mmCIF file of C-alpha atoms in Angstrom:
data_model
loop_
_atom_site.group_PDB
_atom_site.id
_atom_site.type_symbol
_atom_site.label_atom_id
_atom_site.label_comp_id
_atom_site.label_asym_id
_atom_site.label_seq_id
_atom_site.Cartn_x
_atom_site.Cartn_y
_atom_site.Cartn_z
ATOM 1 C CA UNK A 1 -15.617 22.867 -44.889
ATOM 2 C CA UNK A 2 -14.325 20.846 -48.526
ATOM 3 C CA UNK A 3 -16.550 17.655 -49.658
ATOM 4 C CA UNK A 4 -15.684 14.443 -47.550
ATOM 5 C CA UNK A 5 -17.168 12.198 -50.335
ATOM 6 C CA UNK A 6 -14.933 13.247 -52.446
ATOM 7 C CA UNK A 7 -11.933 13.424 -49.855
ATOM 8 C CA UNK A 8 -9.268 10.220 -50.656
ATOM 9 C CA UNK A 9 -9.382 7.151 -49.027
ATOM 10 C CA UNK A 10 -6.859 4.151 -47.735
ATOM 11 C CA UNK A 11 -8.125 1.208 -47.935
ATOM 12 C CA UNK A 12 -5.756 -0.716 -45.323
ATOM 13 C CA UNK A 13 -3.796 -3.423 -46.306
ATOM 14 C CA UNK A 14 -1.852 -6.178 -43.786
ATOM 15 C CA UNK A 15 1.556 -4.586 -45.179
ATOM 16 C CA UNK A 16 0.453 -1.862 -43.954
ATOM 17 C CA UNK A 17 0.858 -0.865 -47.377
ATOM 18 C CA UNK A 18 -2.740 1.027 -47.987
ATOM 19 C CA UNK A 19 -4.187 1.437 -51.545
ATOM 20 C CA UNK A 20 -5.227 5.321 -51.345
ATOM 21 C CA UNK A 21 -8.669 5.942 -54.303
ATOM 22 C CA UNK A 22 -9.443 9.058 -55.797
ATOM 23 C CA UNK A 23 -12.733 9.549 -53.470
ATOM 24 C CA UNK A 24 -15.508 7.298 -51.235
ATOM 25 C CA UNK A 25 -17.447 7.026 -54.335
ATOM 26 C CA UNK A 26 -17.445 2.796 -54.773
ATOM 27 C CA UNK A 27 -19.193 0.942 -57.889
ATOM 28 C CA UNK A 28 -21.210 -1.535 -56.578
ATOM 29 C CA UNK A 29 -21.146 -5.294 -58.165
ATOM 30 C CA UNK A 30 -23.869 -6.269 -60.271
ATOM 31 C CA UNK A 31 -24.992 -8.286 -62.927
ATOM 32 C CA UNK A 32 -24.474 -7.883 -66.415
ATOM 33 C CA UNK A 33 -25.221 -11.272 -67.782
ATOM 34 C CA UNK A 34 -23.160 -10.174 -70.942
ATOM 35 C CA UNK A 35 -21.044 -12.697 -72.180
ATOM 36 C CA UNK A 36 -21.873 -14.523 -75.186
ATOM 37 C CA UNK A 37 -20.232 -18.077 -75.171
ATOM 38 C CA UNK A 38 -21.803 -19.010 -71.647
ATOM 39 C CA UNK A 39 -18.338 -19.986 -70.856
ATOM 40 C CA UNK A 40 -17.669 -16.750 -68.345
ATOM 41 C CA UNK A 41 -15.411 -14.753 -70.251
ATOM 42 C CA UNK A 42 -16.426 -11.543 -70.180
ATOM 43 C CA UNK A 43 -16.395 -9.251 -73.588
ATOM 44 C CA UNK A 44 -16.658 -5.921 -75.152
ATOM 45 C CA UNK A 45 -19.670 -5.251 -73.044
ATOM 46 C CA UNK A 46 -17.771 -5.148 -69.839
ATOM 47 C CA UNK A 47 -15.173 -3.416 -70.538
ATOM 48 C CA UNK A 48 -17.702 -0.202 -71.581
ATOM 49 C CA UNK A 49 -19.448 -0.907 -69.070
ATOM 50 C CA UNK A 50 -16.833 -1.006 -66.682
ATOM 51 C CA UNK A 51 -13.992 1.980 -68.701
ATOM 52 C CA UNK A 52 -16.705 4.162 -68.260
ATOM 53 C CA UNK A 53 -17.451 4.174 -64.232
ATOM 54 C CA UNK A 54 -13.332 4.453 -64.651
ATOM 55 C CA UNK A 55 -14.344 7.516 -66.193
ATOM 56 C CA UNK A 56 -16.601 9.049 -64.915
ATOM 57 C CA UNK A 57 -14.547 9.282 -61.904
ATOM 58 C CA UNK A 58 -15.539 6.283 -59.465
ATOM 59 C CA UNK A 59 -12.607 6.469 -56.423
ATOM 60 C CA UNK A 60 -13.602 1.861 -56.644
ATOM 61 C CA UNK A 61 -14.645 0.232 -58.741
ATOM 62 C CA UNK A 62 -16.467 -3.161 -57.934
ATOM 63 C CA UNK A 63 -16.762 -5.864 -60.801
ATOM 64 C CA UNK A 64 -19.884 -8.058 -60.759
ATOM 65 C CA UNK A 65 -20.241 -11.670 -59.351
ATOM 66 C CA UNK A 66 -17.710 -13.463 -61.126
ATOM 67 C CA UNK A 67 -17.757 -17.198 -60.285
ATOM 68 C CA UNK A 68 -15.216 -19.290 -58.655
ATOM 69 C CA UNK A 69 -16.220 -22.700 -60.984
ATOM 70 C CA UNK A 70 -19.363 -23.211 -63.930
ATOM 71 C CA UNK A 71 -21.641 -23.533 -60.642
ATOM 72 C CA UNK A 72 -20.741 -21.244 -59.198
ATOM 73 C CA UNK A 73 -22.804 -18.326 -61.751
ATOM 74 C CA UNK A 74 -25.695 -16.862 -61.649
ATOM 75 C CA UNK A 75 -26.915 -17.531 -64.024
ATOM 76 C CA UNK A 76 -24.922 -18.890 -67.825
ATOM 77 C CA UNK A 77 -23.930 -16.246 -69.478
ATOM 78 C CA UNK A 78 -21.965 -13.991 -65.838
ATOM 79 C CA UNK A 79 -18.297 -14.698 -65.418
ATOM 80 C CA UNK A 80 -16.359 -16.717 -64.152
ATOM 81 C CA UNK A 81 -12.157 -16.658 -63.112
ATOM 82 C CA UNK A 82 -11.646 -20.327 -62.768
ATOM 83 C CA UNK A 83 -9.133 -20.502 -66.092
ATOM 84 C CA UNK A 84 -6.641 -18.217 -68.060
ATOM 85 C CA UNK A 85 -8.884 -16.611 -71.061
ATOM 86 C CA UNK A 86 -11.159 -15.274 -68.300
ATOM 87 C CA UNK A 87 -8.124 -13.586 -66.186
ATOM 88 C CA UNK A 88 -7.012 -12.517 -69.752
ATOM 89 C CA UNK A 89 -9.793 -10.791 -70.440
ATOM 90 C CA UNK A 90 -10.296 -9.531 -66.820
ATOM 91 C CA UNK A 91 -6.854 -7.980 -67.578
ATOM 92 C CA UNK A 92 -8.174 -5.854 -69.514
ATOM 93 C CA UNK A 93 -10.813 -4.728 -68.279
ATOM 94 C CA UNK A 94 -8.756 -3.747 -64.950
ATOM 95 C CA UNK A 95 -5.750 -1.988 -67.663
ATOM 96 C CA UNK A 96 -8.221 0.580 -68.687
ATOM 97 C CA UNK A 97 -9.877 1.377 -65.350
ATOM 98 C CA UNK A 98 -6.815 1.438 -63.453
ATOM 99 C CA UNK A 99 -5.514 4.193 -67.071
ATOM 100 C CA UNK A 100 -8.596 6.320 -66.218
ATOM 101 C CA UNK A 101 -7.383 6.542 -62.491
ATOM 102 C CA UNK A 102 -9.406 3.967 -60.823
ATOM 103 C CA UNK A 103 -9.672 1.151 -58.262
ATOM 104 C CA UNK A 104 -10.795 -2.219 -58.882
ATOM 105 C CA UNK A 105 -12.197 -5.405 -57.548
ATOM 106 C CA UNK A 106 -13.913 -8.074 -58.353
ATOM 107 C CA UNK A 107 -16.649 -10.334 -56.133
ATOM 108 C CA UNK A 108 -16.116 -13.506 -55.583
ATOM 109 C CA UNK A 109 -18.855 -15.459 -55.584
ATOM 110 C CA UNK A 110 -20.901 -19.588 -56.125
ATOM 111 C CA UNK A 111 -24.973 -19.424 -56.640
ATOM 112 C CA UNK A 112 -24.802 -22.780 -54.566
ATOM 113 C CA UNK A 113 -28.450 -22.987 -54.509
ATOM 114 C CA UNK A 114 -29.692 -20.262 -56.125
ATOM 115 C CA UNK A 115 -27.230 -20.939 -59.872
ATOM 116 C CA UNK A 116 -28.234 -21.589 -62.930
ATOM 117 C CA UNK A 117 -31.280 -19.340 -62.899
ATOM 118 C CA UNK A 118 -31.809 -17.386 -65.960
ATOM 119 C CA UNK A 119 -30.764 -13.852 -66.591
ATOM 120 C CA UNK A 120 -33.000 -12.427 -63.528
ATOM 121 C CA UNK A 121 -35.323 -9.176 -66.085
ATOM 122 C CA UNK A 122 -38.776 -7.864 -66.352
ATOM 123 C CA UNK A 123 -40.582 -10.556 -66.218
ATOM 124 C CA UNK A 124 -38.369 -13.937 -66.452
ATOM 125 C CA UNK A 125 -39.021 -16.149 -63.790
ATOM 126 C CA UNK A 126 -36.020 -16.674 -61.536
ATOM 127 C CA UNK A 127 -36.547 -20.752 -62.038
ATOM 128 C CA UNK A 128 -33.704 -22.540 -62.410
ATOM 129 C CA UNK A 129 -32.668 -23.879 -65.441
ATOM 130 C CA UNK A 130 -32.624 -27.166 -66.949
ATOM 131 C CA UNK A 131 -29.328 -28.808 -68.259
ATOM 132 C CA UNK A 132 -30.923 -28.315 -72.059
ATOM 133 C CA UNK A 133 -31.563 -24.555 -71.621
ATOM 134 C CA UNK A 134 -27.518 -24.368 -70.583
ATOM 135 C CA UNK A 135 -28.811 -25.243 -66.642
ATOM 136 C CA UNK A 136 -26.796 -27.861 -64.585
ATOM 137 C CA UNK A 137 -27.484 -29.434 -60.968
ATOM 138 C CA UNK A 138 -27.169 -26.679 -58.228
ATOM 139 C CA UNK A 139 -25.992 -27.259 -54.673
ATOM 140 C CA UNK A 140 -26.568 -26.313 -51.140
ATOM 141 C CA UNK A 141 -25.500 -26.371 -47.174
ATOM 142 C CA UNK A 142 -28.210 -28.246 -47.275
ATOM 143 C CA UNK A 143 -31.288 -30.414 -49.173
ATOM 144 C CA UNK A 144 -33.917 -27.956 -49.710
ATOM 145 C CA UNK A 145 -34.129 -25.436 -52.009
ATOM 146 C CA UNK A 146 -33.244 -21.731 -50.910
ATOM 147 C CA UNK A 147 -37.237 -20.530 -52.773
ATOM 148 C CA UNK A 148 -40.055 -22.621 -54.508
ATOM 149 C CA UNK A 149 -39.458 -22.297 -57.461
ATOM 150 C CA UNK A 150 -35.529 -23.058 -57.170
ATOM 151 C CA UNK A 151 -34.947 -26.159 -57.619
ATOM 152 C CA UNK A 152 -33.308 -29.711 -54.994
ATOM 153 C CA UNK A 153 -29.848 -28.703 -54.710
ATOM 154 C CA UNK A 154 -27.317 -31.432 -54.139
ATOM 155 C CA UNK A 155 -25.972 -31.020 -50.735
ATOM 156 C CA UNK A 156 -22.436 -30.285 -50.540
ATOM 157 C CA UNK A 157 -19.754 -33.319 -48.615
ATOM 158 C CA UNK A 158 -17.026 -32.229 -46.442
ATOM 159 C CA UNK A 159 -15.034 -33.415 -49.787
ATOM 160 C CA UNK A 160 -17.013 -30.986 -52.375
ATOM 161 C CA UNK A 161 -17.120 -28.175 -49.495
ATOM 162 C CA UNK A 162 -12.933 -28.726 -49.444
ATOM 163 C CA UNK A 163 -13.315 -28.494 -52.998
ATOM 164 C CA UNK A 164 -15.321 -25.147 -53.007
ATOM 165 C CA UNK A 165 -13.054 -22.994 -50.863
ATOM 166 C CA UNK A 166 -10.202 -24.221 -52.647
ATOM 167 C CA UNK A 167 -12.721 -23.036 -56.601
ATOM 168 C CA UNK A 168 -12.006 -19.386 -54.539
ATOM 169 C CA UNK A 169 -8.203 -19.642 -53.875
ATOM 170 C CA UNK A 170 -7.151 -20.064 -57.591
ATOM 171 C CA UNK A 171 -9.696 -17.773 -58.186
ATOM 172 C CA UNK A 172 -8.109 -15.033 -55.692
ATOM 173 C CA UNK A 173 -5.214 -15.806 -57.618
ATOM 174 C CA UNK A 174 -5.534 -15.496 -60.813
ATOM 175 C CA UNK A 175 -7.852 -12.040 -59.635
ATOM 176 C CA UNK A 176 -3.811 -10.650 -58.188
ATOM 177 C CA UNK A 177 -3.181 -11.580 -61.430
ATOM 178 C CA UNK A 178 -5.180 -9.618 -62.969
ATOM 179 C CA UNK A 179 -4.231 -6.578 -61.765
ATOM 180 C CA UNK A 180 -6.496 -6.206 -59.292
ATOM 181 C CA UNK A 181 -6.237 -3.961 -56.055
ATOM 182 C CA UNK A 182 -9.258 -6.084 -53.945
ATOM 183 C CA UNK A 183 -11.312 -8.988 -53.808
ATOM 184 C CA UNK A 184 -15.387 -9.131 -52.357
ATOM 185 C CA UNK A 185 -16.375 -12.349 -51.211
ATOM 186 C CA UNK A 186 -19.408 -12.782 -52.057
ATOM 187 C CA UNK A 187 -21.397 -12.931 -48.524
ATOM 188 C CA UNK A 188 -24.406 -11.199 -49.144
ATOM 189 C CA UNK A 189 -27.711 -12.174 -50.660
ATOM 190 C CA UNK A 190 -28.690 -15.926 -50.688
ATOM 191 C CA UNK A 191 -26.050 -16.884 -52.153
ATOM 192 C CA UNK A 192 -23.777 -20.012 -51.083
ATOM 193 C CA UNK A 193 -21.627 -18.285 -48.138
ATOM 194 C CA UNK A 194 -24.918 -17.053 -47.288
ATOM 195 C CA UNK A 195 -26.447 -20.182 -47.356
ATOM 196 C CA UNK A 196 -24.298 -21.769 -44.935
ATOM 197 C CA UNK A 197 -24.220 -18.917 -42.691
ATOM 198 C CA UNK A 198 -28.365 -18.840 -41.905
ATOM 199 C CA UNK A 199 -30.636 -21.078 -40.134
ATOM 200 C CA UNK A 200 -32.566 -21.261 -42.855
ATOM 201 C CA UNK A 201 -31.133 -22.322 -45.813
ATOM 202 C CA UNK A 202 -28.968 -24.003 -43.597
ATOM 203 C CA UNK A 203 -30.176 -27.410 -41.564
ATOM 204 C CA UNK A 204 -27.472 -29.802 -41.441
ATOM 205 C CA UNK A 205 -25.830 -31.777 -38.668
ATOM 206 C CA UNK A 206 -22.403 -31.497 -38.810
ATOM 207 C CA UNK A 207 -20.486 -29.294 -38.336
ATOM 208 C CA UNK A 208 -20.845 -26.936 -41.015
ATOM 209 C CA UNK A 209 -24.358 -26.829 -39.664
ATOM 210 C CA UNK A 210 -26.209 -25.843 -36.415
ATOM 211 C CA UNK A 211 -24.612 -23.824 -34.013
ATOM 212 C CA UNK A 212 -23.383 -20.046 -35.291
ATOM 213 C CA UNK A 213 -19.833 -20.731 -35.459
ATOM 214 C CA UNK A 214 -20.178 -24.507 -37.528
ATOM 215 C CA UNK A 215 -22.261 -22.378 -39.380
ATOM 216 C CA UNK A 216 -19.581 -19.613 -39.864
ATOM 217 C CA UNK A 217 -16.986 -22.345 -40.804
ATOM 218 C CA UNK A 218 -16.919 -22.729 -44.545
ATOM 219 C CA UNK A 219 -16.919 -18.966 -45.049
ATOM 220 C CA UNK A 220 -13.711 -19.123 -42.368
ATOM 221 C CA UNK A 221 -12.442 -20.862 -44.736
ATOM 222 C CA UNK A 222 -12.944 -19.410 -47.839
ATOM 223 C CA UNK A 223 -10.789 -16.998 -45.852
ATOM 224 C CA UNK A 224 -8.193 -18.606 -45.237
ATOM 225 C CA UNK A 225 -8.199 -20.170 -48.077
ATOM 226 C CA UNK A 226 -7.549 -16.167 -50.104
ATOM 227 C CA UNK A 227 -5.315 -14.769 -47.621
ATOM 228 C CA UNK A 228 -2.866 -16.902 -47.739
ATOM 229 C CA UNK A 229 -3.481 -16.290 -51.874
ATOM 230 C CA UNK A 230 -3.867 -13.141 -51.336
ATOM 231 C CA UNK A 231 -1.063 -9.699 -51.113
ATOM 232 C CA UNK A 232 -1.171 -9.130 -48.208
ATOM 233 C CA UNK A 233 -0.225 -5.619 -49.575
ATOM 234 C CA UNK A 234 -3.754 -5.573 -51.326
ATOM 235 C CA UNK A 235 -6.841 -5.440 -49.751
ATOM 236 C CA UNK A 236 -9.058 -8.054 -49.186
ATOM 237 C CA UNK A 237 -12.994 -7.652 -48.170
ATOM 238 C CA UNK A 238 -16.852 -9.290 -48.275
ATOM 239 C CA UNK A 239 -20.429 -7.937 -49.196
ATOM 240 C CA UNK A 240 -21.867 -9.330 -45.960
ATOM 241 C CA UNK A 241 -25.947 -9.507 -45.946
ATOM 242 C CA UNK A 242 -26.261 -7.972 -42.052
ATOM 243 C CA UNK A 243 -29.731 -9.328 -41.289
ATOM 244 C CA UNK A 244 -32.146 -12.172 -43.066
ATOM 245 C CA UNK A 245 -34.896 -9.989 -41.648
ATOM 246 C CA UNK A 246 -36.798 -13.090 -40.652
ATOM 247 C CA UNK A 247 -36.927 -14.143 -37.607
ATOM 248 C CA UNK A 248 -34.800 -17.100 -36.775
ATOM 249 C CA UNK A 249 -32.663 -16.188 -39.510
ATOM 250 C CA UNK A 250 -29.015 -14.094 -39.818
ATOM 251 C CA UNK A 251 -29.426 -11.456 -36.955
ATOM 252 C CA UNK A 252 -27.265 -8.444 -37.298
ATOM 253 C CA UNK A 253 -25.728 -9.744 -33.734
ATOM 254 C CA UNK A 254 -23.522 -12.719 -35.208
ATOM 255 C CA UNK A 255 -22.627 -10.652 -38.244
ATOM 256 C CA UNK A 256 -20.833 -7.792 -35.811
ATOM 257 C CA UNK A 257 -19.316 -11.205 -34.076
ATOM 258 C CA UNK A 258 -18.684 -13.411 -37.623
ATOM 259 C CA UNK A 259 -17.213 -10.206 -39.382
ATOM 260 C CA UNK A 260 -14.733 -8.737 -36.161
ATOM 261 C CA UNK A 261 -13.327 -12.213 -36.543
ATOM 262 C CA UNK A 262 -12.430 -11.638 -40.181
ATOM 263 C CA UNK A 263 -10.851 -8.371 -39.092
ATOM 264 C CA UNK A 264 -9.359 -9.361 -36.162
ATOM 265 C CA UNK A 265 -7.728 -13.095 -37.967
ATOM 266 C CA UNK A 266 -7.668 -13.262 -41.443
ATOM 267 C CA UNK A 267 -6.800 -9.126 -42.041
ATOM 268 C CA UNK A 268 -10.565 -7.924 -43.718
ATOM 269 C CA UNK A 269 -10.026 -4.177 -43.885
ATOM 270 C CA UNK A 270 -13.260 -3.698 -46.750
ATOM 271 C CA UNK A 271 -17.072 -4.915 -45.820
ATOM 272 C CA UNK A 272 -20.115 -3.653 -47.856
ATOM 273 C CA UNK A 273 -22.773 -4.547 -45.925
ATOM 274 C CA UNK A 274 -25.708 -5.283 -47.502
ATOM 275 C CA UNK A 275 -29.497 -7.025 -46.034
ATOM 276 C CA UNK A 276 -31.502 -9.919 -46.960
ATOM 277 C CA UNK A 277 -32.095 -12.181 -50.623
ATOM 278 C CA UNK A 278 -32.285 -15.354 -49.108
ATOM 279 C CA UNK A 279 -36.260 -16.082 -47.771
ATOM 280 C CA UNK A 280 -39.597 -15.361 -49.518
ATOM 281 C CA UNK A 281 -40.378 -13.592 -46.317
ATOM 282 C CA UNK A 282 -37.962 -11.328 -46.190
ATOM 283 C CA UNK A 283 -39.903 -8.313 -44.613
ATOM 284 C CA UNK A 284 -37.185 -5.927 -45.459
ATOM 285 C CA UNK A 285 -38.159 -1.455 -44.605
ATOM 286 C CA UNK A 286 -36.894 -0.530 -48.280
ATOM 287 C CA UNK A 287 -36.106 3.492 -47.864
ATOM 288 C CA UNK A 288 -33.830 6.268 -49.608
ATOM 289 C CA UNK A 289 -30.124 4.396 -47.687
ATOM 290 C CA UNK A 290 -32.727 2.028 -45.185
ATOM 291 C CA UNK A 291 -28.786 0.186 -44.925
ATOM 292 C CA UNK A 292 -27.455 2.319 -43.793
ATOM 293 C CA UNK A 293 -27.644 2.007 -39.943
ATOM 294 C CA UNK A 294 -26.847 -1.756 -40.544
ATOM 295 C CA UNK A 295 -23.539 -0.778 -41.737
ATOM 296 C CA UNK A 296 -23.515 2.109 -38.811
ATOM 297 C CA UNK A 297 -23.788 -0.999 -36.253
ATOM 298 C CA UNK A 298 -21.282 -2.951 -37.481
ATOM 299 C CA UNK A 299 -19.196 -0.125 -37.430
ATOM 300 C CA UNK A 300 -19.267 1.397 -34.446
ATOM 301 C CA UNK A 301 -19.382 -2.265 -33.497
ATOM 302 C CA UNK A 302 -15.812 -2.972 -34.412
ATOM 303 C CA UNK A 303 -14.855 0.353 -33.631
ATOM 304 C CA UNK A 304 -11.520 -0.058 -36.269
ATOM 305 C CA UNK A 305 -9.892 3.002 -38.215
ATOM 306 C CA UNK A 306 -8.349 -0.048 -40.114
ATOM 307 C CA UNK A 307 -11.409 -1.249 -40.955
ATOM 308 C CA UNK A 308 -13.420 0.283 -43.983
ATOM 309 C CA UNK A 309 -16.541 0.360 -44.250
ATOM 310 C CA UNK A 310 -19.485 0.844 -46.672
ATOM 311 C CA UNK A 311 -22.812 1.549 -47.566
ATOM 312 C CA UNK A 312 -25.260 0.046 -50.254
ATOM 313 C CA UNK A 313 -29.290 0.538 -51.311
ATOM 314 C CA UNK A 314 -30.443 3.718 -53.021
ATOM 315 C CA UNK A 315 -28.396 6.239 -51.800
ATOM 316 C CA UNK A 316 -29.457 8.581 -55.187
ATOM 317 C CA UNK A 317 -27.462 11.597 -55.603
ATOM 318 C CA UNK A 318 -24.946 13.253 -53.287
ATOM 319 C CA UNK A 319 -26.056 15.062 -50.083
ATOM 320 C CA UNK A 320 -27.115 12.099 -49.626
ATOM 321 C CA UNK A 321 -23.263 9.745 -50.021
ATOM 322 C CA UNK A 322 -22.596 13.800 -48.522
ATOM 323 C CA UNK A 323 -24.897 13.453 -45.091
ATOM 324 C CA UNK A 324 -23.980 9.624 -44.790
ATOM 325 C CA UNK A 325 -20.095 10.351 -45.171
ATOM 326 C CA UNK A 326 -19.943 13.449 -43.265
ATOM 327 C CA UNK A 327 -21.973 12.119 -40.225
ATOM 328 C CA UNK A 328 -19.696 8.833 -39.695
ATOM 329 C CA UNK A 329 -22.283 6.583 -40.456
ATOM 330 C CA UNK A 330 -20.522 4.000 -42.942
ATOM 331 C CA UNK A 331 -16.800 5.106 -44.160
ATOM 332 C CA UNK A 332 -17.038 4.518 -48.232
ATOM 333 C CA UNK A 333 -20.082 4.809 -50.442
ATOM 334 C CA UNK A 334 -21.803 1.694 -52.861
ATOM 335 C CA UNK A 335 -23.224 3.350 -56.187
ATOM 336 C CA UNK A 336 -25.754 0.583 -57.992
ATOM 337 C CA UNK A 337 -28.870 1.633 -59.668
ATOM 338 C CA UNK A 338 -27.603 5.643 -59.235
ATOM 339 C CA UNK A 339 -24.044 4.354 -61.594
ATOM 340 C CA UNK A 340 -26.490 2.822 -63.887
ATOM 341 C CA UNK A 341 -28.366 5.236 -65.577
ATOM 342 C CA UNK A 342 -24.740 7.487 -65.054
ATOM 343 C CA UNK A 343 -21.679 6.036 -65.335
ATOM 344 C CA UNK A 344 -20.611 9.921 -64.637
ATOM 345 C CA UNK A 345 -22.292 9.802 -60.655
ATOM 346 C CA UNK A 346 -19.589 10.328 -59.462
ATOM 347 C CA UNK A 347 -18.026 12.949 -61.163
ATOM 348 C CA UNK A 348 -21.426 15.275 -61.504
ATOM 349 C CA UNK A 349 -22.380 14.102 -58.151
ATOM 350 C CA UNK A 350 -18.345 16.140 -57.659
ATOM 351 C CA UNK A 351 -20.000 18.966 -59.241
ATOM 352 C CA UNK A 352 -23.095 18.850 -57.557
ATOM 353 C CA UNK A 353 -21.207 19.328 -54.079
ATOM 354 C CA UNK A 354 -18.716 22.888 -55.976
ATOM 355 C CA UNK A 355 -15.145 20.274 -56.008
ATOM 356 C CA UNK A 356 -13.087 22.650 -57.182
ATOM 357 C CA UNK A 357 -13.840 22.297 -61.818
ATOM 358 C CA UNK A 358 -9.721 21.401 -61.199
ATOM 359 C CA UNK A 359 -10.293 19.076 -59.244
ATOM 360 C CA UNK A 360 -12.439 17.081 -60.942
ATOM 361 C CA UNK A 361 -12.422 13.132 -60.936
ATOM 362 C CA UNK A 362 -12.446 12.850 -65.368
ATOM 363 C CA UNK A 363 -10.425 12.303 -67.763
ATOM 364 C CA UNK A 364 -8.982 14.836 -70.449
ATOM 365 C CA UNK A 365 -11.659 13.528 -73.173
ATOM 366 C CA UNK A 366 -13.851 15.400 -70.950
ATOM 367 C CA UNK A 367 -13.216 18.844 -70.310
ATOM 368 C CA UNK A 368 -15.913 20.058 -71.345
ATOM 369 C CA UNK A 369 -18.458 18.278 -70.085
ATOM 370 C CA UNK A 370 -21.305 19.842 -68.320
ATOM 371 C CA UNK A 371 -21.415 17.225 -65.269
#
């Protein structure tokens, strides 16, 4: 029996053409905090970083959280895609990765009330930076801080919400021009879309708050606007926190219903399932592959062969990843910290799974390596 991890995977598209990946190993989006001029423009670090994953054999590389407007950045040092200078820098990364066989996705997001913070390094407190230190007024679904350490956000008006929806659409247009094969809306880990979805942070009383339908409205408006401008032969994806891990928070049942709507009404075909990130009260059962059951629940609830469900979270080695796929718990695996530790994780995994040397997903320059 051949390797499931290193079997080809076709991500479905609305046109029916599909986007083929050389394998099912995906690089998860991971912030690099490496924008030099705080202008959202990718640097040589990003070219090196993502290029290494392409040379290292991954099938799909997801570029880190990329702000759709300046206030949408998590930190002043995060990427953006709201102007053409940023587009040009993204294009260079995509073009390089394509040369070495990888497909490319970009995670489009808005940090909302978790924006304007310092880079997430050991010993650095997650406080909201004042404007003099590069910060800005943060915004959110409601008018209470996402956590005690963060600033009280400005509650978005309906007019401001409509503008952010259009910011997502414009960023999607630029992502297309940059050559990306897929986009991934960031609806996880306590950022703005998640802040609208969860009753823990959404205390609105208008059409964007209260019921499941109202709390989902912002995301669905973004989905509609993005679907209108994103080519039908490219992949629409989303990363979603399937649960807040907090009583009276966002639930797995709500996730399943929301994803059903995105698939059936808007043509989303790639669902990357994560969890948590919104509340300090979250009770997460952390352990190896701890989020895999959430992906399995979504996969089983949809039962749609046109949908790819990927799972993420402490997936460390080749055998673990292979087992997840062979037992149909998910269709693909997103690798985070293990990929940071070894950009050639995919090539090493292929070798460990005894993929024939002639089929190792590495460029000729690395043929001497013993993965």
